[in-house]
PDB file of C-alpha atoms in Angstrom:
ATOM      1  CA  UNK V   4       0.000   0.000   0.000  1.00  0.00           C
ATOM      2  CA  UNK V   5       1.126   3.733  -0.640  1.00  0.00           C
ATOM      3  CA  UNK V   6      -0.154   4.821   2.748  1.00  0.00           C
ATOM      4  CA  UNK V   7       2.123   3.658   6.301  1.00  0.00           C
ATOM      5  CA  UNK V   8      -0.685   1.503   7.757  1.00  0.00           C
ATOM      6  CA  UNK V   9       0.392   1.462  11.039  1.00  0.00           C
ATOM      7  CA  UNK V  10       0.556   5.210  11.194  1.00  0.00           C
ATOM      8  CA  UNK V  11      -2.463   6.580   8.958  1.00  0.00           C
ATOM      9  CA  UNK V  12      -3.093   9.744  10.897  1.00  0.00           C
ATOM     10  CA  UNK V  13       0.373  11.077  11.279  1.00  0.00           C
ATOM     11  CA  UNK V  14       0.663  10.082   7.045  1.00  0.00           C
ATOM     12  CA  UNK V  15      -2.540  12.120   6.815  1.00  0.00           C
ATOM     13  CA  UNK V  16      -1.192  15.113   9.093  1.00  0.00           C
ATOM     14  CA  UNK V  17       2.039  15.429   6.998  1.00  0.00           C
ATOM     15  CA  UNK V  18       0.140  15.249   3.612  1.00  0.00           C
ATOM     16  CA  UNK V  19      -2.545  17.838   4.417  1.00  0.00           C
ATOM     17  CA  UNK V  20       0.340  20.000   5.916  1.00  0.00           C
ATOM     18  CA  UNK V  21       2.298  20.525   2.768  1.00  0.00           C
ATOM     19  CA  UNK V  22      -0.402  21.472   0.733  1.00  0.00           C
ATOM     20  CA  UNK V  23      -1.177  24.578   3.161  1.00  0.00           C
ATOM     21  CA  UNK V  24       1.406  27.359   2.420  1.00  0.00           C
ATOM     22  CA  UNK V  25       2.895  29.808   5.408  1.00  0.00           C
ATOM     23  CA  UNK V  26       1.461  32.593   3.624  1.00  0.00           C
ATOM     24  CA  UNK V  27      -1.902  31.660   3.199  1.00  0.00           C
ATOM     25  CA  UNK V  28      -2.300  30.411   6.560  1.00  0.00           C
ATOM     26  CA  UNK V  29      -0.817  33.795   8.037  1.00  0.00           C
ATOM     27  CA  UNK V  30       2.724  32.520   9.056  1.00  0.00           C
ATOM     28  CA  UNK V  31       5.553  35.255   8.583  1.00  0.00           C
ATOM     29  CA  UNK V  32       8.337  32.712   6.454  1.00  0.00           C
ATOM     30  CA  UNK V  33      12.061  33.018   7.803  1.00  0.00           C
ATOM     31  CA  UNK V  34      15.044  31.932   5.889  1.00  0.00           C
ATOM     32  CA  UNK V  35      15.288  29.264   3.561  1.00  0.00           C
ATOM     33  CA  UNK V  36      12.246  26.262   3.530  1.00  0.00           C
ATOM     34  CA  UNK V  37      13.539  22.925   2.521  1.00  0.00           C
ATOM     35  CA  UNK V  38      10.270  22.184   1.632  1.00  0.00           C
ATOM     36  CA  UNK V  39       6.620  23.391   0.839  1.00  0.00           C
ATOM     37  CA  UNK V  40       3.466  23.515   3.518  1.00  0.00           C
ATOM     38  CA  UNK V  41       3.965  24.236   7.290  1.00  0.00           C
ATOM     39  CA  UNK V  42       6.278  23.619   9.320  1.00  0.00           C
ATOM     40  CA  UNK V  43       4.860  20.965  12.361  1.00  0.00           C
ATOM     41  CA  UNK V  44       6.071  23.892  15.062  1.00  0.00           C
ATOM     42  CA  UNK V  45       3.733  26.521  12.727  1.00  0.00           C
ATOM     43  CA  UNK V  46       0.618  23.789  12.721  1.00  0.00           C
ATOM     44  CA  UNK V  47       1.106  23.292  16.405  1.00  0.00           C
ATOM     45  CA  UNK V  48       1.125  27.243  17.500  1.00  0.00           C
ATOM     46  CA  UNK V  49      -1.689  27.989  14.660  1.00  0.00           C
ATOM     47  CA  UNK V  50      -3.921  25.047  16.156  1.00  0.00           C
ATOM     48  CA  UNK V  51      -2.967  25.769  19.869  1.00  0.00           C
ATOM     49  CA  UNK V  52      -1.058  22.949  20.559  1.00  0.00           C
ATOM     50  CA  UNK V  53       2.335  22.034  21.873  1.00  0.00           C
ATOM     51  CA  UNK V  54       4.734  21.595  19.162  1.00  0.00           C
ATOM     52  CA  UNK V  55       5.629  18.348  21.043  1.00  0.00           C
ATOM     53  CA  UNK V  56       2.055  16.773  21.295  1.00  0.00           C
ATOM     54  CA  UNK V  57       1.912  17.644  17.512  1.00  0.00           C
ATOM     55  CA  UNK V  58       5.019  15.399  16.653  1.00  0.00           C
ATOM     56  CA  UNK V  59       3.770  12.873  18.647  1.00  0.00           C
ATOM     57  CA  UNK V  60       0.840  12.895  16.321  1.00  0.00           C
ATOM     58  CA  UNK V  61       2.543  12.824  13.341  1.00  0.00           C
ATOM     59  CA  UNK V  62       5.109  10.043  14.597  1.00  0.00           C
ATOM     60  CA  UNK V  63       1.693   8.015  15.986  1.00  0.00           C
ATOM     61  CA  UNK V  64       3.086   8.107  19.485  1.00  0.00           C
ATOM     62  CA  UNK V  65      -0.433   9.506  20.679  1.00  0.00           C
ATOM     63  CA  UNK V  66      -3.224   8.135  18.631  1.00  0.00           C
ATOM     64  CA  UNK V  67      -6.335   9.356  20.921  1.00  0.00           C
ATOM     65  CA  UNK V  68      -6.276  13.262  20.675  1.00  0.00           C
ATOM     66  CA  UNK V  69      -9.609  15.027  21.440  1.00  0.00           C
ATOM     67  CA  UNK V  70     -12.338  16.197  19.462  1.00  0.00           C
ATOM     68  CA  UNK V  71     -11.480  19.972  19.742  1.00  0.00           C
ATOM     69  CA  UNK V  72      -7.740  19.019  18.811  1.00  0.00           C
ATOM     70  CA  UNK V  73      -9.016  17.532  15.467  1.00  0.00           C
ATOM     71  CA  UNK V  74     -11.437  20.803  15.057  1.00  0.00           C
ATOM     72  CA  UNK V  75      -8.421  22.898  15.579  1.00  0.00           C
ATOM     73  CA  UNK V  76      -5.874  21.149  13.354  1.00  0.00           C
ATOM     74  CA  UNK V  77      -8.842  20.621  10.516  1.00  0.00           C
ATOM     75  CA  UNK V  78      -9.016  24.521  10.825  1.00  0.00           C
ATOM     76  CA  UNK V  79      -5.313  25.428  10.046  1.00  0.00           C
ATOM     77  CA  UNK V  80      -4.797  22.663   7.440  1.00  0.00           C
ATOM     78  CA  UNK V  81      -8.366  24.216   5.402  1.00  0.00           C
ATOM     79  CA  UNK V  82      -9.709  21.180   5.231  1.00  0.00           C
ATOM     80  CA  UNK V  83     -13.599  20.680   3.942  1.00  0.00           C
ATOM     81  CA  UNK V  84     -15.930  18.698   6.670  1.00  0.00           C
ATOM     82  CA  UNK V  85     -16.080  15.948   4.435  1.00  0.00           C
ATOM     83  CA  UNK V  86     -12.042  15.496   5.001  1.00  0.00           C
ATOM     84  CA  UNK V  87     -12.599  17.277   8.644  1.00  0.00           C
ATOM     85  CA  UNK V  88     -15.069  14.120   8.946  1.00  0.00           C
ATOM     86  CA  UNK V  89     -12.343  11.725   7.525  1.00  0.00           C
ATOM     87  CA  UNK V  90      -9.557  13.146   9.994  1.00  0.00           C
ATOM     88  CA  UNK V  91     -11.873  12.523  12.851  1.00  0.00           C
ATOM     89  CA  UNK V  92     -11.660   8.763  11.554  1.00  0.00           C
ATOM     90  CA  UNK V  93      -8.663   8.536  11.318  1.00  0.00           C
ATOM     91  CA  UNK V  94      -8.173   9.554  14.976  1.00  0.00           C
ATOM     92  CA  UNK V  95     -11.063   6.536  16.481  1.00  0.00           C
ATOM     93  CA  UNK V  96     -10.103   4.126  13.556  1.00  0.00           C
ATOM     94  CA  UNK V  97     -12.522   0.503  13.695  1.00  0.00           C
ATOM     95  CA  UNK V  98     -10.530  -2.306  15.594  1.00  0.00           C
ATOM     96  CA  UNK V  99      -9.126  -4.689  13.198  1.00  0.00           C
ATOM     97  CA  UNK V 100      -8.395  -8.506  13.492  1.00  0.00           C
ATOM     98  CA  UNK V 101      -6.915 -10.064  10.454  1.00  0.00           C
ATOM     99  CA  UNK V 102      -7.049  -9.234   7.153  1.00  0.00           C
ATOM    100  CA  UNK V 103     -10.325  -9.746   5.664  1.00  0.00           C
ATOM    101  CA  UNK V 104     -10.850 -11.907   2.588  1.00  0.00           C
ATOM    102  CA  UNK V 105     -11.900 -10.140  -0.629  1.00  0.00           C
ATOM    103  CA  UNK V 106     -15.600  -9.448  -0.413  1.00  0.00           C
ATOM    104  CA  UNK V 107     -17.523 -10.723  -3.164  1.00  0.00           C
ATOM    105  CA  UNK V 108     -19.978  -7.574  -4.001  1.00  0.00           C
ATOM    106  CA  UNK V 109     -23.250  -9.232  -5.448  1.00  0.00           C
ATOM    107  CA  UNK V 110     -26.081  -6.926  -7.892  1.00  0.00           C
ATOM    108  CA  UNK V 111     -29.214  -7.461  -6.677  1.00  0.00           C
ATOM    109  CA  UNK V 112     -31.773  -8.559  -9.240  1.00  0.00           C
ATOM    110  CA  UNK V 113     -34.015  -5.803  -8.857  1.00  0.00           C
ATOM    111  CA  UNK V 114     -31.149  -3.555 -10.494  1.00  0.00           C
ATOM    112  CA  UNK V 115     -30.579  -5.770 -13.335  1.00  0.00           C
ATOM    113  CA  UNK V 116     -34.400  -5.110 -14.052  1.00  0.00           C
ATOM    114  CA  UNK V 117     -33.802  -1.394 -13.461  1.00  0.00           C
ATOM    115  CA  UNK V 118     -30.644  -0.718 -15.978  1.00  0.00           C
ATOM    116  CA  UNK V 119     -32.802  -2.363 -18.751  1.00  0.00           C
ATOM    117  CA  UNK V 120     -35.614   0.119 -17.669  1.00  0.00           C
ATOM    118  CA  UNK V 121     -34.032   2.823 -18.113  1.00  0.00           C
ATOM    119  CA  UNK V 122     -33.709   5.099 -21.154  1.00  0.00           C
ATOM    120  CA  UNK V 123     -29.846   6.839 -19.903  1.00  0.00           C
ATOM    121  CA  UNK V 124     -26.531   5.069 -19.712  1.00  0.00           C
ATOM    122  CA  UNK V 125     -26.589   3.877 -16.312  1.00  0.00           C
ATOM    123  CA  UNK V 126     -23.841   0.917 -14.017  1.00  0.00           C
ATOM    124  CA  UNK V 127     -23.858  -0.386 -11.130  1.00  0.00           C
ATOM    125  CA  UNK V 128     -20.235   0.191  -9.089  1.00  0.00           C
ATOM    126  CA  UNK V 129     -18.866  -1.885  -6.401  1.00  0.00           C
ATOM    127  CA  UNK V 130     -16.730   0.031  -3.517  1.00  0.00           C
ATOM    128  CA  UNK V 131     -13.515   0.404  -5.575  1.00  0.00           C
ATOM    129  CA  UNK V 132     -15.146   1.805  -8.803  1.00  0.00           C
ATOM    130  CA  UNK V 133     -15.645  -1.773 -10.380  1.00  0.00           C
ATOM    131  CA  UNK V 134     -18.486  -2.106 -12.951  1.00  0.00           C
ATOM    132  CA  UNK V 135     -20.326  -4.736 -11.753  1.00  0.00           C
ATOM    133  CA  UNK V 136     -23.865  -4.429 -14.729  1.00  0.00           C
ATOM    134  CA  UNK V 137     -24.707  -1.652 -16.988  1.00  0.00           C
ATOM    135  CA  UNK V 138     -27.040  -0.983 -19.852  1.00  0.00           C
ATOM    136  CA  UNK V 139     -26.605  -1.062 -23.246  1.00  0.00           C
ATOM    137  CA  UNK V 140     -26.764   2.839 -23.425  1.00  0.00           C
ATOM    138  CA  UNK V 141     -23.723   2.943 -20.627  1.00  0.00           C
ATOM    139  CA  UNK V 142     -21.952   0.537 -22.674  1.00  0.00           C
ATOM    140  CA  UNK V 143     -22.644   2.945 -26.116  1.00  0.00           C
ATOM    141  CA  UNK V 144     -21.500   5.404 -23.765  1.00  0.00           C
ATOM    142  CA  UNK V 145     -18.181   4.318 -23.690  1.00  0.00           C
ATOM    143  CA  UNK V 146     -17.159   0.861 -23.685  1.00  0.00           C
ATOM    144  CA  UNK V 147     -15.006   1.354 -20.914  1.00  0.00           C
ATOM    145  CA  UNK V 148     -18.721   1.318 -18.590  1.00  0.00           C
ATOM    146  CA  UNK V 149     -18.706  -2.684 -19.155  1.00  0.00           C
ATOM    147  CA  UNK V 150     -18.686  -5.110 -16.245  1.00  0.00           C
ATOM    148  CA  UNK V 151     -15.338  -6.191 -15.589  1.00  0.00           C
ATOM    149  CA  UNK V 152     -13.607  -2.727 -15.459  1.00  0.00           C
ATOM    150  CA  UNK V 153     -12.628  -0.488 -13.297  1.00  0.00           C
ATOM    151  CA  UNK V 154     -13.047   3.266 -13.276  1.00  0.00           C
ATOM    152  CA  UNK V 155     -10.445   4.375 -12.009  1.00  0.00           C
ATOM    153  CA  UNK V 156      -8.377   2.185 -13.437  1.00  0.00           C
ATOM    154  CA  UNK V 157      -9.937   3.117 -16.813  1.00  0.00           C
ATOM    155  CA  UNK V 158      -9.256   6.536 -16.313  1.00  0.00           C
ATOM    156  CA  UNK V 159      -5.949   6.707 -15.329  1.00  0.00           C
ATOM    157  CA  UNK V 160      -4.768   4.006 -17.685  1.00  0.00           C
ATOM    158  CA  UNK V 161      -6.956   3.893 -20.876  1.00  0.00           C
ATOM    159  CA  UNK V 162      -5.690   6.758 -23.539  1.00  0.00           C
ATOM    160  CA  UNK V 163      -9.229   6.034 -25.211  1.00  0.00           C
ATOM    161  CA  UNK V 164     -10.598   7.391 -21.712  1.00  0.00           C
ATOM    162  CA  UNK V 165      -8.222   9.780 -21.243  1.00  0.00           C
ATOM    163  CA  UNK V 166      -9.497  11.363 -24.782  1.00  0.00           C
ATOM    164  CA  UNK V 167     -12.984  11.026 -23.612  1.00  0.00           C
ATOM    165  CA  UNK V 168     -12.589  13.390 -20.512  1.00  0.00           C
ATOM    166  CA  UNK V 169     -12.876  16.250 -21.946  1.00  0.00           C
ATOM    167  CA  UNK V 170     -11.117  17.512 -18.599  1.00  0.00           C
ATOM    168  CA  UNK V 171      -8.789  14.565 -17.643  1.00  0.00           C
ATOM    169  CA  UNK V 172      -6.998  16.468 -15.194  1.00  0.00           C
ATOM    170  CA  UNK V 173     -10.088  17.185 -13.696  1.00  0.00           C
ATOM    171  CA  UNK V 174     -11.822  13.652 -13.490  1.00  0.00           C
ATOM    172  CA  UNK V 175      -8.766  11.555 -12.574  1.00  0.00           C
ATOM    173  CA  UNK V 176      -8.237  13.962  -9.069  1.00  0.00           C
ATOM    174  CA  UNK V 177     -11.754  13.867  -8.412  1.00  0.00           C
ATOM    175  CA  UNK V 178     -12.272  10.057  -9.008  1.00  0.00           C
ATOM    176  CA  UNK V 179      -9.385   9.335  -6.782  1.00  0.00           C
ATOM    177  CA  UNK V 180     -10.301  11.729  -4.138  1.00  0.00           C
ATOM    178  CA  UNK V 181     -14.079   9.681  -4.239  1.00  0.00           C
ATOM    179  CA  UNK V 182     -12.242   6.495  -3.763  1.00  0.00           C
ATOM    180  CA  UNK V 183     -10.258   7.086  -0.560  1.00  0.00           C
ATOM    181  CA  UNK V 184     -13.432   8.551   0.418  1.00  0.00           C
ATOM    182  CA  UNK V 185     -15.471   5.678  -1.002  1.00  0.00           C
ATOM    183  CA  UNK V 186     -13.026   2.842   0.680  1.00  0.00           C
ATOM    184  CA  UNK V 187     -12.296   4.976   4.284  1.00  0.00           C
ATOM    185  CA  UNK V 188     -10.488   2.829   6.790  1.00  0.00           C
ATOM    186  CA  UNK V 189     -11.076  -0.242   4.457  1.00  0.00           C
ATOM    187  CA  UNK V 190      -7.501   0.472   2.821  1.00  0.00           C
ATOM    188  CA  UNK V 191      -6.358  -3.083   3.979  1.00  0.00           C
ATOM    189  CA  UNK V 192      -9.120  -4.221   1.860  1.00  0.00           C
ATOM    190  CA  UNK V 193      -7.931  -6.963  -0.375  1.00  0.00           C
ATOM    191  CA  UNK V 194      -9.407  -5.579  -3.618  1.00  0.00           C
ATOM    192  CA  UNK V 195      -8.193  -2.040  -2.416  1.00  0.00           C
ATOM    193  CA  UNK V 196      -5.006  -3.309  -1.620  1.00  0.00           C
ATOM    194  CA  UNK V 197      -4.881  -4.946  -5.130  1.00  0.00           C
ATOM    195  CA  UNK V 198      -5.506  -1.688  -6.829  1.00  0.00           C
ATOM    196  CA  UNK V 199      -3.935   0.678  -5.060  1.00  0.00           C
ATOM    197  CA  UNK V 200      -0.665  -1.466  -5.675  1.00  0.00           C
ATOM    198  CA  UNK V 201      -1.473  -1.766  -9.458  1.00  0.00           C
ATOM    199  CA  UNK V 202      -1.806   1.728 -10.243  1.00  0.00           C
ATOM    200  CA  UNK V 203       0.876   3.029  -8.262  1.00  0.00           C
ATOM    201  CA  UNK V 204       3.083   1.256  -9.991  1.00  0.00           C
ATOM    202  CA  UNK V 205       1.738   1.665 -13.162  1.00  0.00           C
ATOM    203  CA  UNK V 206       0.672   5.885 -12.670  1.00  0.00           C
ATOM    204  CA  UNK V 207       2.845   8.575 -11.564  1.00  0.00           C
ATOM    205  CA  UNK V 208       0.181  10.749 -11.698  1.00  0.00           C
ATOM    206  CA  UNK V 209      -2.119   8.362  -9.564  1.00  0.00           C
ATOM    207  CA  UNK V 210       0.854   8.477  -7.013  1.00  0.00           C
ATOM    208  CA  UNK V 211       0.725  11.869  -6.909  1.00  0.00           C
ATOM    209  CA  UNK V 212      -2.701  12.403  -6.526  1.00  0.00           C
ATOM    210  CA  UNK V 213      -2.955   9.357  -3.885  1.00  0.00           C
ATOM    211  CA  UNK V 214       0.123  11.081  -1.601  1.00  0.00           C
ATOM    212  CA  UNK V 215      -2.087  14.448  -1.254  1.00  0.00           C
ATOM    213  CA  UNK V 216      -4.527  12.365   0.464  1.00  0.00           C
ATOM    214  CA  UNK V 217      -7.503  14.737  -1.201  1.00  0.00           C
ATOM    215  CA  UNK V 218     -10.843  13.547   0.178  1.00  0.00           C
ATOM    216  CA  UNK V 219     -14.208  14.142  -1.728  1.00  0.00           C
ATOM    217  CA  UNK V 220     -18.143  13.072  -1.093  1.00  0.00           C
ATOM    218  CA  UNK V 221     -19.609  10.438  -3.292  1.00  0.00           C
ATOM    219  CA  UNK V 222     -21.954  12.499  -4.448  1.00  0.00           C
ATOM    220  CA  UNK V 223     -23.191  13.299  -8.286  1.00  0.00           C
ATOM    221  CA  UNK V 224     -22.338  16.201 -10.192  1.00  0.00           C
ATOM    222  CA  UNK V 225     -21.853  17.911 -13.971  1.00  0.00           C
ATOM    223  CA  UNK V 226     -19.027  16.013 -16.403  1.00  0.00           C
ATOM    224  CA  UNK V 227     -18.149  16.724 -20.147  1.00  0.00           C
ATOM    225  CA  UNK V 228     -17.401  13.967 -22.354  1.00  0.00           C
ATOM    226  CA  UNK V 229     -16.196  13.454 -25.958  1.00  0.00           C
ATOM    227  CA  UNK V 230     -17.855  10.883 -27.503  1.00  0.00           C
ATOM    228  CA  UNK V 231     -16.149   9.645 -31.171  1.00  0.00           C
ATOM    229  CA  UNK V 232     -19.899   9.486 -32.690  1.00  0.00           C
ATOM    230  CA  UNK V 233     -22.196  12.207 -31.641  1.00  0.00           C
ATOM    231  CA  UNK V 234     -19.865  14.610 -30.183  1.00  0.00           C
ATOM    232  CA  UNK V 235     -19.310  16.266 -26.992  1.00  0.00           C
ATOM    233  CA  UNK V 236     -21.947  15.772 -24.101  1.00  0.00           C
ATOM    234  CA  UNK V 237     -22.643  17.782 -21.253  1.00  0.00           C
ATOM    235  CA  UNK V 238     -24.248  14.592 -18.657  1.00  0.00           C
ATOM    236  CA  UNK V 239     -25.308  15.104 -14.841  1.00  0.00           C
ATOM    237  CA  UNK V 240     -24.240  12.125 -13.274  1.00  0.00           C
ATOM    238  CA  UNK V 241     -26.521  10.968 -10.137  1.00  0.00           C
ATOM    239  CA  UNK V 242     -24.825   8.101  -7.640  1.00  0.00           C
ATOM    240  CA  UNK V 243     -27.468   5.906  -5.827  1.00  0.00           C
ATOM    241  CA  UNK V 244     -26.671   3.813  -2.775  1.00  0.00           C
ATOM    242  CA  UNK V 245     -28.128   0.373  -3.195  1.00  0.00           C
ATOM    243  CA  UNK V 246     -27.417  -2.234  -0.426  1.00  0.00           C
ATOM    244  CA  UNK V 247     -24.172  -2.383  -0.511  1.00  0.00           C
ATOM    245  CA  UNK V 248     -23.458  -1.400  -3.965  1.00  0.00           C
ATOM    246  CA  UNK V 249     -24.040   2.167  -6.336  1.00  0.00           C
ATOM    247  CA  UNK V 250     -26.641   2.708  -8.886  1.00  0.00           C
ATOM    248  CA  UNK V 251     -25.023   5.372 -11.134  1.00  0.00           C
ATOM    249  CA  UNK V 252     -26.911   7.291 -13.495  1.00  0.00           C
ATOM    250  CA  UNK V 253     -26.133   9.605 -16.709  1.00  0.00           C
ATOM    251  CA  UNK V 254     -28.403  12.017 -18.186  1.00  0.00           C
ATOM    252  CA  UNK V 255     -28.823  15.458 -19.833  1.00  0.00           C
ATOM    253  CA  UNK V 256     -30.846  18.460 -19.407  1.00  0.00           C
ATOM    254  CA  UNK V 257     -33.999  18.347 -21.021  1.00  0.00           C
ATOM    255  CA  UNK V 258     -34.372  19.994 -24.793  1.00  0.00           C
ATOM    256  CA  UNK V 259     -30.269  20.358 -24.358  1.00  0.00           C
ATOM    257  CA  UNK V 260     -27.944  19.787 -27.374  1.00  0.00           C
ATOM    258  CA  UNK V 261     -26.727  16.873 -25.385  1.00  0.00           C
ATOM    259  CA  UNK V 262     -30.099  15.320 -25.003  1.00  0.00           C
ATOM    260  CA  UNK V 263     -30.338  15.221 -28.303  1.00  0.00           C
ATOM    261  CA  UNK V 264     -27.256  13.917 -28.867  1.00  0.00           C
ATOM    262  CA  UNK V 265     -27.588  11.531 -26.240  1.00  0.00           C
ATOM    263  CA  UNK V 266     -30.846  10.414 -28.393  1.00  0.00           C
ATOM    264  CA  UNK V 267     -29.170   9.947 -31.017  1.00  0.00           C
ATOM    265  CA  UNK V 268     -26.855   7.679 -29.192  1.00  0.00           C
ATOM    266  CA  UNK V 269     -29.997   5.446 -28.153  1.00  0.00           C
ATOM    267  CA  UNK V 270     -31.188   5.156 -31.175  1.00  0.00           C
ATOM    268  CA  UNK V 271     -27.777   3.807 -32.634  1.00  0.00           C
ATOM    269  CA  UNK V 272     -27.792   0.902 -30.116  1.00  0.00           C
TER     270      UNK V 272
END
């Protein structure tokens, strides 16, 4: 794994605390900085804190720290509540045993009758980004929406995706903020495990993105594609919990040029 499992709140303390620099956070900068961010003595005097509880944070010497200590050091590292929420994890993590096995994520039937309901691309995702069913619309989409792939793996490795994103940059740090956020303390997971490894090795730029430790809700949004037969779509994209799986769901505005294109799409499958 890229993260130090034994220490994931001091790894998550040291990423968050580069990305903040001294002069946005109000510090006057002396002399020469070997390297970006804060400085642990800055975090600690910013966030009211001893600069030598702090390193015992970061070095996981003290894993329990309060509630208000959390509040204070989400405050000077800017962090949104959906990564203050994460950090507060972190700090009361769930007690593990061994390892777990990798857990077989299941579609239930209903959905299968659902995707062929509907008239937009639509998948079903397990909890690493895995297609597990889609439609044939999804599947027109891009062929990358197929059971059997991955998303992010898609994304970061396919140049046929990467030319589909019409903002690449974009997508890949969003989809990999969503997964830490989607997998939260499960990063032992075996299937995590397994992916995280693969495109470490295989992406710089995942590796980059995975170090800033960037954490985002699973939640929908807007996304612009470029599809190589009817063009470039503008598609909301909804995310359904489902047991223990997500329904996810493209479609455009109504009387858009996208819906239209998107009918067109339909009517070629």
């Amino acid at each position: 794994m890229a993260d130090d499992e034994s220490n994931r709140l001091g790894t998550y303390l040291r990423a968050r605390r580069g990305l903040v620099s001294p002069e946005r956070a109000g510090v006057v900068a002396h002399g020469r900085r070997r390297v970006p961010g804060l400085r642990r003595e800055e975090v600690a005097m910013l966030a009211g804190i001893s600069a030598d509880y702090y390193l015992r944070l970061e070095r996981g010497r003290d894993r329990n720290p309060s509630p208000q200590v959390l509040d204070a050091l989400a405050r000077v590292l800017e962090l949104s509540h959906v990564e203050r929420d994460y950090l507060h994890g972190l700090a009361q993590p769930e007690p593990r045993a061994r390892r777990p096995r990798r857990r077989v994520e299941r579609v239930p039937e209903r959905l299968h009758h659902l995707l062929r309901a509907l008239d937009v691309p639509a998948f079903v995702e397990g909890r690493a980004f895995d297609v597990l069913a889609s439609n044939d619309l999804a599947r027109a989409l891009s062929p990358r929406l197929r059971p059997g792939e991955n998303r992010l793996r898609s994304l970061l490795l396919d140049p046929e995706e990467r030319e589909f994103q019409v903002d690449w940059e974009a997508a890949t740090a969003g989809f990999v903020a969503a997964f830490r956020s989607s997998v939260g303390q499960a990063v032992d997971d075996a299937r995590v495990v397994e992916l995280v490894g693969e495109l470490s090795l295989a992406s710089g730029h995942f590796r980059e993105l995975w170090a800033r430790h960037d954490v985002r809700p699973l939640s929908g949004g807007t996304t612009t594609v470029r599809h190589p037969v009817v063009g470039e779509l503008e598609l909301h994209r909804d995310k359904l919990p489902v047991d223990d799986v997500v329904l996810v769901v493209y479609y455009a505005d109504t009387g858009s040029a996208s819906a239209e294109r998107l009918g067109l799409l339909a009517s070629l499958v």
